[in-house]
XYZ file of N, CA, C and O in Angstrom:
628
model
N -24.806 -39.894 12.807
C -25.840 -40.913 12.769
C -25.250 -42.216 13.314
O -24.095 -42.629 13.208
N -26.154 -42.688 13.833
C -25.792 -44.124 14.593
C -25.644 -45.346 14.188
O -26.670 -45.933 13.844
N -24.033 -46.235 14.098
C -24.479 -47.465 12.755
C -25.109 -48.486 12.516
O -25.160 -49.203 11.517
N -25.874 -48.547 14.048
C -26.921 -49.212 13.973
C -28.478 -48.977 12.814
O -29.107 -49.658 12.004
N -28.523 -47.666 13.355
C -29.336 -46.651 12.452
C -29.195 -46.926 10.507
O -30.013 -46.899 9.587
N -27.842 -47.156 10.596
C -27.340 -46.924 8.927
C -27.483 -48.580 8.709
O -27.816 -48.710 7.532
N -27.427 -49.273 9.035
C -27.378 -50.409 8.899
C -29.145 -50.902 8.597
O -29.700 -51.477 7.661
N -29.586 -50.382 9.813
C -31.093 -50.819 9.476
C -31.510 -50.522 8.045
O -31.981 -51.252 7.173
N -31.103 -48.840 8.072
C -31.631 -48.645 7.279
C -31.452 -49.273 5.819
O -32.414 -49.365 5.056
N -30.275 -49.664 5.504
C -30.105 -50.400 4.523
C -30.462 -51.685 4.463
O -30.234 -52.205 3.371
N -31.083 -52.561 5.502
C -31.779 -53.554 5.210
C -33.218 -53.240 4.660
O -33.875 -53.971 3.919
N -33.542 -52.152 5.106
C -35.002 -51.777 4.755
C -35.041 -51.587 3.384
O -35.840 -51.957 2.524
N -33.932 -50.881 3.348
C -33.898 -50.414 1.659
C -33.938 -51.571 0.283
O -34.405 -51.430 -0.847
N -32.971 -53.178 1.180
C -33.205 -54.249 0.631
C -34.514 -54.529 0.295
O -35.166 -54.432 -0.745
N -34.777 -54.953 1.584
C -36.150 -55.809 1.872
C -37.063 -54.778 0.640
O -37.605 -55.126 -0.409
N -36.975 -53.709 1.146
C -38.461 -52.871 0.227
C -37.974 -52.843 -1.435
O -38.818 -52.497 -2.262
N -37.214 -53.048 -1.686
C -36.562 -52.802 -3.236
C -36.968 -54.348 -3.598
O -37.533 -54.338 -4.692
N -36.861 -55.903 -2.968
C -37.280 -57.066 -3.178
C -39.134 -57.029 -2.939
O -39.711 -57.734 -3.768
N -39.742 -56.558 -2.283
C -40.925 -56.572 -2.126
C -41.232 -55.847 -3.846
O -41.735 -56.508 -4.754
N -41.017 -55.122 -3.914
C -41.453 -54.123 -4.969
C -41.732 -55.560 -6.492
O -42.628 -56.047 -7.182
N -40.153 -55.652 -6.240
C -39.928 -56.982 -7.471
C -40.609 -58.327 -7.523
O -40.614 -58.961 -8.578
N -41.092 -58.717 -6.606
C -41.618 -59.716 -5.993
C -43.134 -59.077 -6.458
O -43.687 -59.712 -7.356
N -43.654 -58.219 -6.082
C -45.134 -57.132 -6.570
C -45.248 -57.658 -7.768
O -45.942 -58.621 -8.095
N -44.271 -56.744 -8.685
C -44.550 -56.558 -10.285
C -44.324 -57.709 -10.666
O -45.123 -58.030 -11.546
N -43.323 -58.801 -10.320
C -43.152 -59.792 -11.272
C -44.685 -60.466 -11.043
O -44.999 -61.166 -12.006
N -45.648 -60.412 -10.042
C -46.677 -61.287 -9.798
C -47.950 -60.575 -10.825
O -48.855 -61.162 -11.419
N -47.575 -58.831 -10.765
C -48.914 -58.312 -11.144
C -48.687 -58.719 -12.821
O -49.706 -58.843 -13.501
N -47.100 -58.958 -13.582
C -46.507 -59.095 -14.867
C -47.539 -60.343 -15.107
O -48.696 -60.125 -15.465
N -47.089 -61.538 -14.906
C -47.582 -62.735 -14.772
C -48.745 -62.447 -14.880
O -49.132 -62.420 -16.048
N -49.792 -62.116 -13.808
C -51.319 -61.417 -14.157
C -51.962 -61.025 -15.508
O -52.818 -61.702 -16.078
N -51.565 -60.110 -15.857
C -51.607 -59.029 -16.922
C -51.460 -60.038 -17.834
O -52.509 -60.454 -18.325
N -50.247 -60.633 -18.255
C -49.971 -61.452 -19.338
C -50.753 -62.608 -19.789
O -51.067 -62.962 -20.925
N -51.070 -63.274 -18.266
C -52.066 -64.423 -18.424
C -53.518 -63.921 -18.707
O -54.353 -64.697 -19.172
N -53.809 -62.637 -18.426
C -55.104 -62.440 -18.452
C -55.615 -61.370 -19.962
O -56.803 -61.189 -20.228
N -54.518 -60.796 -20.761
C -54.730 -60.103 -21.816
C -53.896 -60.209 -22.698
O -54.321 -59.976 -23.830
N -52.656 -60.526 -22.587
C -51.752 -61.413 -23.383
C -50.766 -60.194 -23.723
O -50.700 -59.218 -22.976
N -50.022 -60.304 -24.866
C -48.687 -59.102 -24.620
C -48.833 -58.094 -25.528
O -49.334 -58.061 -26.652
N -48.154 -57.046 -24.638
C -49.143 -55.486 -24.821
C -48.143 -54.668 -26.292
O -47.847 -53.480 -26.424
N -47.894 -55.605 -27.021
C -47.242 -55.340 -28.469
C -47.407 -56.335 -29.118
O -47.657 -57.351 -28.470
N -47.334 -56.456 -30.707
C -47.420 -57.341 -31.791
C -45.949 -57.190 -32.514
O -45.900 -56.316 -33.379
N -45.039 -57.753 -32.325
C -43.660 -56.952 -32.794
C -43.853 -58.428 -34.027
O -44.604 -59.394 -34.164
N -42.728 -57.859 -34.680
C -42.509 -58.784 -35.384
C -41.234 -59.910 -35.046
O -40.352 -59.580 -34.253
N -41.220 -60.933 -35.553
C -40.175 -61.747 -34.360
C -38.900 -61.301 -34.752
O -38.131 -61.426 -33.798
N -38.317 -60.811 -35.791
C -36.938 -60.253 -36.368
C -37.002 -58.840 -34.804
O -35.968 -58.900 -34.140
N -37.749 -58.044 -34.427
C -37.932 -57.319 -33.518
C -37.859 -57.838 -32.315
O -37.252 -57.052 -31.589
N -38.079 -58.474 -31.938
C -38.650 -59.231 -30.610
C -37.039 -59.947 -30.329
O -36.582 -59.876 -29.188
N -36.430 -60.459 -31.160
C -35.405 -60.931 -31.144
C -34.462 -60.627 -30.665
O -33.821 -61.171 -29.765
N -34.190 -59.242 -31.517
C -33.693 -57.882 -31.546
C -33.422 -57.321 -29.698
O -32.517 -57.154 -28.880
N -35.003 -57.204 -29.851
C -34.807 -56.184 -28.301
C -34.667 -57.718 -27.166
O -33.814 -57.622 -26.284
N -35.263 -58.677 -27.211
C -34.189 -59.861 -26.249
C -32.843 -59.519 -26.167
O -32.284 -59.185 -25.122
N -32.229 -59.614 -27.450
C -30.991 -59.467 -27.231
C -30.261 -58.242 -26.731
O -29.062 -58.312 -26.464
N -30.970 -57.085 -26.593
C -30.734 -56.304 -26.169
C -30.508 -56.233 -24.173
O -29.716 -55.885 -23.298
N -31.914 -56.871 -24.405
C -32.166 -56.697 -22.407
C -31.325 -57.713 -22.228
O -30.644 -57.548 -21.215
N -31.022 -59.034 -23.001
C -29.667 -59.704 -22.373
C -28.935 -59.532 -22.486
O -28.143 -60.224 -21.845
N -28.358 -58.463 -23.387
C -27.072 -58.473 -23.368
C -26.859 -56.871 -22.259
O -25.696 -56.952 -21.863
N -27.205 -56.162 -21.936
C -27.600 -54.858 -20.944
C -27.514 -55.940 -19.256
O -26.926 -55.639 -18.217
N -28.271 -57.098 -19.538
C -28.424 -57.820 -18.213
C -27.486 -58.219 -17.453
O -27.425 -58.184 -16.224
N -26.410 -58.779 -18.553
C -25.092 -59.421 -18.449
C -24.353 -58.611 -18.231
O -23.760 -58.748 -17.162
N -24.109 -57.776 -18.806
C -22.961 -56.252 -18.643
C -23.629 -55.586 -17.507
O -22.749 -55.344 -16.681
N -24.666 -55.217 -17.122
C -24.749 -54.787 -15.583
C -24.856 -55.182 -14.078
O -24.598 -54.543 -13.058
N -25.365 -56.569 -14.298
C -24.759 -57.181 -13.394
C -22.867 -56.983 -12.934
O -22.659 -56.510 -11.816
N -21.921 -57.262 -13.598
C -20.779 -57.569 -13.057
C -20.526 -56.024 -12.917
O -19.970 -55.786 -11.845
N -20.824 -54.615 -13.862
C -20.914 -53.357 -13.773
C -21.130 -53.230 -12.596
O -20.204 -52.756 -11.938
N -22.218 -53.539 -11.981
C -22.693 -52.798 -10.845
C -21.637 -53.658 -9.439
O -21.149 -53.081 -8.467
N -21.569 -54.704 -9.673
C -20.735 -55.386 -8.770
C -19.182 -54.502 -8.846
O -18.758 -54.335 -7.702
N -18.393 -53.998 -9.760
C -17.534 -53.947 -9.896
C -17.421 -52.436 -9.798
O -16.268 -52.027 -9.663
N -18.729 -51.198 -9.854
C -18.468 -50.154 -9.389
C -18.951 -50.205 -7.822
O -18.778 -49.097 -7.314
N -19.389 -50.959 -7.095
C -19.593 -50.803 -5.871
C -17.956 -51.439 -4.873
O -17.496 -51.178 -3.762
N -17.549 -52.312 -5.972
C -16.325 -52.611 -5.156
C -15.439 -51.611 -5.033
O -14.816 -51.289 -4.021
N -15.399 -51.015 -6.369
C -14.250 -49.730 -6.108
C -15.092 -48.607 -5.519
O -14.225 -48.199 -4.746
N -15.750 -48.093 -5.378
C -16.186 -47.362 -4.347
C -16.038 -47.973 -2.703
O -15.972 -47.304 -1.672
N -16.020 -49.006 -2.807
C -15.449 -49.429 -1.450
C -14.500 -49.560 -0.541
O -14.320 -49.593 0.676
N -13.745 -49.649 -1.953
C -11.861 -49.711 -1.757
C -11.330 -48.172 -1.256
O -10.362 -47.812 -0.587
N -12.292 -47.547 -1.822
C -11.671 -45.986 -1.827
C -12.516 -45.021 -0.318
O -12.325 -43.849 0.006
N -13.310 -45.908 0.243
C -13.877 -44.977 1.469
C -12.564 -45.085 2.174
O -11.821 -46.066 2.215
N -12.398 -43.852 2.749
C -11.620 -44.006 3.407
C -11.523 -44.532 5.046
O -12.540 -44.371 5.721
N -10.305 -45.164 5.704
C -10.082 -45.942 6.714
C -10.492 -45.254 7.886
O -11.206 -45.660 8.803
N -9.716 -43.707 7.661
C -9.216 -42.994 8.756
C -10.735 -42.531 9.420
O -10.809 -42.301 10.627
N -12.015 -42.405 8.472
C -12.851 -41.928 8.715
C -13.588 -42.802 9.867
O -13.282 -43.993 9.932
N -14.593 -42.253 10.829
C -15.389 -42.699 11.622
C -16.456 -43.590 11.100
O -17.255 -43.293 10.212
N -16.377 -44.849 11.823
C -17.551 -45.846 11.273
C -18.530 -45.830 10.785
O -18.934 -46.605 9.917
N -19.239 -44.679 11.404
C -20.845 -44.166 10.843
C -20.585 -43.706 9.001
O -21.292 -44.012 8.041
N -19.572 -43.054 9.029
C -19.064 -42.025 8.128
C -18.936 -43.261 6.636
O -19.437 -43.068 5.529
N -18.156 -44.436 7.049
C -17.970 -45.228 6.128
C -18.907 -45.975 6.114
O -18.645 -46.992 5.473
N -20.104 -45.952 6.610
C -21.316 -46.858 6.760
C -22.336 -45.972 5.640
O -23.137 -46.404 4.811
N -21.968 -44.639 5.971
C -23.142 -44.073 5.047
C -22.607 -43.904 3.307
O -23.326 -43.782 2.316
N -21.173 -43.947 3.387
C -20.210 -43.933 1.894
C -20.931 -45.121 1.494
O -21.595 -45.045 0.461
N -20.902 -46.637 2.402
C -21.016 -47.791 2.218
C -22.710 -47.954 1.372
O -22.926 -48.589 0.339
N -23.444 -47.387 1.967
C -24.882 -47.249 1.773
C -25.172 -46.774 0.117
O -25.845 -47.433 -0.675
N -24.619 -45.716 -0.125
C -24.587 -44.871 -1.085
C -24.193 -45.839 -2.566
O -24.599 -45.927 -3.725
N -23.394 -46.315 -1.895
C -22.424 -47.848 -2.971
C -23.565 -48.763 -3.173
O -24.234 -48.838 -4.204
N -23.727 -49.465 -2.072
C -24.713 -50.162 -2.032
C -26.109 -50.143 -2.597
O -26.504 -51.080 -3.291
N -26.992 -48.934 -2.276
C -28.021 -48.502 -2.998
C -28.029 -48.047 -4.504
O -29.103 -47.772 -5.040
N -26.768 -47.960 -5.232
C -26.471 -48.154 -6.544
C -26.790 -49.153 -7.376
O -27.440 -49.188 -8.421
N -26.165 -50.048 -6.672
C -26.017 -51.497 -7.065
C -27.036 -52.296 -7.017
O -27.353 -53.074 -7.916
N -27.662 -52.131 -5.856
C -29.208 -52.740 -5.306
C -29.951 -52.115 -6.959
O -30.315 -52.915 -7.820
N -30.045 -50.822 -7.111
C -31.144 -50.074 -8.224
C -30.749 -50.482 -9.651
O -31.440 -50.590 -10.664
N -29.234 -50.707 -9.403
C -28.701 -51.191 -11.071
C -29.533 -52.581 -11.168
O -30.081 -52.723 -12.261
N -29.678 -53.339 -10.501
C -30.113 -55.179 -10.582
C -31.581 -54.944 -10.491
O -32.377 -55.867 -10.659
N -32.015 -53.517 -10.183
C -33.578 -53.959 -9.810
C -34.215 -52.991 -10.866
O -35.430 -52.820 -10.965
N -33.406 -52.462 -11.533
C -33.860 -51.446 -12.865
C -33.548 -52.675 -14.201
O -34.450 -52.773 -15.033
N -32.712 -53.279 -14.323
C -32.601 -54.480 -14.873
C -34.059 -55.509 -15.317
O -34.693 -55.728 -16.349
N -34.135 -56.034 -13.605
C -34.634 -57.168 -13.395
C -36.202 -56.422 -13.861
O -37.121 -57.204 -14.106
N -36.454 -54.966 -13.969
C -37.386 -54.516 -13.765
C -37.797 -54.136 -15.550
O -38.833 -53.985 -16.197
N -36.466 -54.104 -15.799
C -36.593 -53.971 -17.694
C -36.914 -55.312 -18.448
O -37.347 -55.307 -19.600
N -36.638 -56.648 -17.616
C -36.944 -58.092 -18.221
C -38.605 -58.074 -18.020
O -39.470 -58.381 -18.841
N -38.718 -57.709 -16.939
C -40.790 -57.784 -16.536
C -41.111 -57.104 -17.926
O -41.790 -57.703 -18.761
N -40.634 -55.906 -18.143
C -41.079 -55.188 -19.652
C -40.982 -55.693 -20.302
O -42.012 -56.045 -20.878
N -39.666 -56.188 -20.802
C -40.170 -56.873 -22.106
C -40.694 -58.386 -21.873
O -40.670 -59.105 -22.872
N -41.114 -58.886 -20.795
C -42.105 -59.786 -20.768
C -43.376 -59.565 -20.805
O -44.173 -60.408 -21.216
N -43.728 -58.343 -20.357
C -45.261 -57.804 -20.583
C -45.243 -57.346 -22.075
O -46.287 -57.046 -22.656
N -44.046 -57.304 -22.658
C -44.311 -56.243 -24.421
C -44.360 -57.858 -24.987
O -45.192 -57.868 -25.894
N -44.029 -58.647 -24.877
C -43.808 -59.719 -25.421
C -44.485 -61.358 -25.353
O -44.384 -62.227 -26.219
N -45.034 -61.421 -24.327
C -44.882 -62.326 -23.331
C -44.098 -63.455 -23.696
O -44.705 -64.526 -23.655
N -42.599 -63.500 -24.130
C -42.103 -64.303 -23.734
C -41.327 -64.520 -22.729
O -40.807 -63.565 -22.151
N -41.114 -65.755 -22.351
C -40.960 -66.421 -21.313
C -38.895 -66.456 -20.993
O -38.275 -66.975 -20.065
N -38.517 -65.878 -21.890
C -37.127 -65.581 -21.779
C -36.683 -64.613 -20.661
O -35.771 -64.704 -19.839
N -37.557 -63.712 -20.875
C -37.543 -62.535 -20.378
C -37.826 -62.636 -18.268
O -37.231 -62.063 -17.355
N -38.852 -63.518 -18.267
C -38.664 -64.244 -17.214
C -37.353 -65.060 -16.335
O -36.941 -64.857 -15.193
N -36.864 -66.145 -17.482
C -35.799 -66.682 -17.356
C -34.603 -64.949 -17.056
O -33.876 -64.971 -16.062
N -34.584 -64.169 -17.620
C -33.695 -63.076 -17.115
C -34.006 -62.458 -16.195
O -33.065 -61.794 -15.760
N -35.212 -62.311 -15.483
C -35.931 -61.872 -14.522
C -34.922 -62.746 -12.987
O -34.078 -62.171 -12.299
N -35.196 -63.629 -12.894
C -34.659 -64.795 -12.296
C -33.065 -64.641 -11.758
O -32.444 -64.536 -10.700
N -32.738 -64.722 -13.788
C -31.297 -64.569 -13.037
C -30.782 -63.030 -12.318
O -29.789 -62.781 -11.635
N -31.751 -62.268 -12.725
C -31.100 -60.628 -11.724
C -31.852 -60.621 -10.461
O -31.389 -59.889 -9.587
N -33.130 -61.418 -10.128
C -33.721 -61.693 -8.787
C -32.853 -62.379 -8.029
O -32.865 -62.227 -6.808
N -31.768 -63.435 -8.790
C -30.914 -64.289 -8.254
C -29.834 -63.661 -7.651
O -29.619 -63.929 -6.469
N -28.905 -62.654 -8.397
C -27.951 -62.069 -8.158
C -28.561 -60.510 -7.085
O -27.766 -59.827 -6.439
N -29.893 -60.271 -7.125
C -30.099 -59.251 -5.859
C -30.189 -60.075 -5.173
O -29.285 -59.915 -4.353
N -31.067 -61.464 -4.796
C -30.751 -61.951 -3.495
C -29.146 -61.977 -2.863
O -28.740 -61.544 -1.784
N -28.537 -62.539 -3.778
C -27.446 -62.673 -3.305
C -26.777 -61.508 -2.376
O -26.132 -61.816 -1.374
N -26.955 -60.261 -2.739
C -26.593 -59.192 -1.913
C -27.512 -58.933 -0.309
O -27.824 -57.851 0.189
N -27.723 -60.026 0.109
C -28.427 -59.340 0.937
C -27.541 -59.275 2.250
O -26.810 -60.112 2.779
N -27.937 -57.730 2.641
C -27.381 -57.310 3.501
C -27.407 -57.902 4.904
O -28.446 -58.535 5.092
N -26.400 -57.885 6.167
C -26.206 -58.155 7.087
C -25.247 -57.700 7.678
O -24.228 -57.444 7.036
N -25.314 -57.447 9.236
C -24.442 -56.764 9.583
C -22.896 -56.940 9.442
O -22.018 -56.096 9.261
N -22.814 -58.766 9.628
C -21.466 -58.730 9.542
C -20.849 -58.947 7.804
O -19.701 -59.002 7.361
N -21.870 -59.011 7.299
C -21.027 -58.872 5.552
C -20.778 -57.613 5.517
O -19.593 -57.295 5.417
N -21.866 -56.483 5.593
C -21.360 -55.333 5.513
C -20.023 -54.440 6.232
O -19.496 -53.425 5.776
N -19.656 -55.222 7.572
C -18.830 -54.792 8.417
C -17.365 -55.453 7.776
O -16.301 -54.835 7.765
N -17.495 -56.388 7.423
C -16.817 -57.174 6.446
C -16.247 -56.355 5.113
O -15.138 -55.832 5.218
N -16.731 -56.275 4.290
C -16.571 -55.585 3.503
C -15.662 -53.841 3.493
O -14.795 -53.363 2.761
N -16.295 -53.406 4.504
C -16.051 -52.890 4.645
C -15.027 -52.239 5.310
O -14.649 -51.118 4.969
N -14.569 -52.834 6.197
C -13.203 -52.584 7.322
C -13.529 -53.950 8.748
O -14.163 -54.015 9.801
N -12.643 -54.828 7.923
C -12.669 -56.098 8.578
C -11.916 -55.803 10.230
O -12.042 -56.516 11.226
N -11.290 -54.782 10.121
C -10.471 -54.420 11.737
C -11.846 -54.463 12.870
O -11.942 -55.104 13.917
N -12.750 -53.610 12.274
C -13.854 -53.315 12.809
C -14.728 -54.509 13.943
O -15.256 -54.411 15.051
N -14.443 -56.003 12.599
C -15.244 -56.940 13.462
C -14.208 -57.166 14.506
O -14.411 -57.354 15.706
N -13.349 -57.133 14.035
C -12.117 -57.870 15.296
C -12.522 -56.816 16.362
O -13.102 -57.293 17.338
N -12.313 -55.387 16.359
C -13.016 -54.783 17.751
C -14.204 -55.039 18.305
O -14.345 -54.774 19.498
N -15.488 -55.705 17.424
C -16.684 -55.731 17.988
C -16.370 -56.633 18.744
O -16.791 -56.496 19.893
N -15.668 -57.690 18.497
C -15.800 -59.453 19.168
C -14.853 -58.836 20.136
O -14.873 -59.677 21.035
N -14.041 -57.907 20.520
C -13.369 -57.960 21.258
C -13.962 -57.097 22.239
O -13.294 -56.942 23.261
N -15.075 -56.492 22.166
C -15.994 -55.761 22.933
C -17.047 -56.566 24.025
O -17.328 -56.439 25.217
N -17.515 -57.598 22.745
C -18.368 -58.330 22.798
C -17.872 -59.660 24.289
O -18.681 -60.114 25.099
N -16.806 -59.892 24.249
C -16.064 -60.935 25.090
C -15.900 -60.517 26.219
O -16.076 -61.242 27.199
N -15.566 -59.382 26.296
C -15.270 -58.298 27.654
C -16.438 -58.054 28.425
O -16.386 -57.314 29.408
């Protein structure tokens, strides 16, 4: 496969995994403003499971950062670019689903709840998927920095 090909495709995979989140957090908001929150917990409960999705929020964020790095470390060199582009992908689309299964568990308990915390955690894992967004040369980066030095040296010629 072509790494142009692998590359796209993992922007797509961005872009459509942020559209999705960008969807629900609007249809959340909706729902909430228009019927209010789809449980009566008691606040000793409510408390409870906050602290739960924040504390799950916090621990998977740097989780997911920190199993995609070592999966990165370990593709190997010797292999053909495409080859470590699609290892790279595989890493990547982990990590992307860990922050957006997250960010996607705060909308819940903002619709079970409607509080507004849950939002505030929404935010910060919308914050930390933006941050990943893909491009060719972060990913080339990341991945086997020799690589850019041959492109630019392609590129000049």
């Amino acid at each position: 496969m072509e790494a142009n090909k692998i590359l796209k495709q993992i922007k797509i995979i961005f872009w459509s995994i942020l559209s999705g989140l960008i969807f629900l957090l609007l249809t959340s908001l909706i729902v909430v403003n228009k019927i209010g929150p789809a449980a009566d917990w008691s606040l000793a409960f409510k408390e409870n499971f906050k602290a739960v999705i924040l504390l799950l929020s916090l621990v998977g964020i740097p989780a997911s950062y920190f199993f995609h790095s070592q999966k990165v470390k370990h593709i190997n060199a010797e292999l053909p670019f495409d080859k470590q582009l699609l290892q790279f992908k595989t890493s990547f689309f982990i990590k992307l689903v860990t922050i957006e299964s997250l960010a996607f568990l705060g909308l819940i308990g903002y619709m079970l709840t409607a509080d507004f915390t849950f939002i505030y955690v929404f935010a910060l894992l919308f914050l930390a998927y933006l941050i990943n967004r893909p491009s060719r040369y972060s990913i080339i980066k990341e991945i086997n920095p020799e690589q850019l030095d041959q492109d630019n040296n392609e590129n000049t010629e």
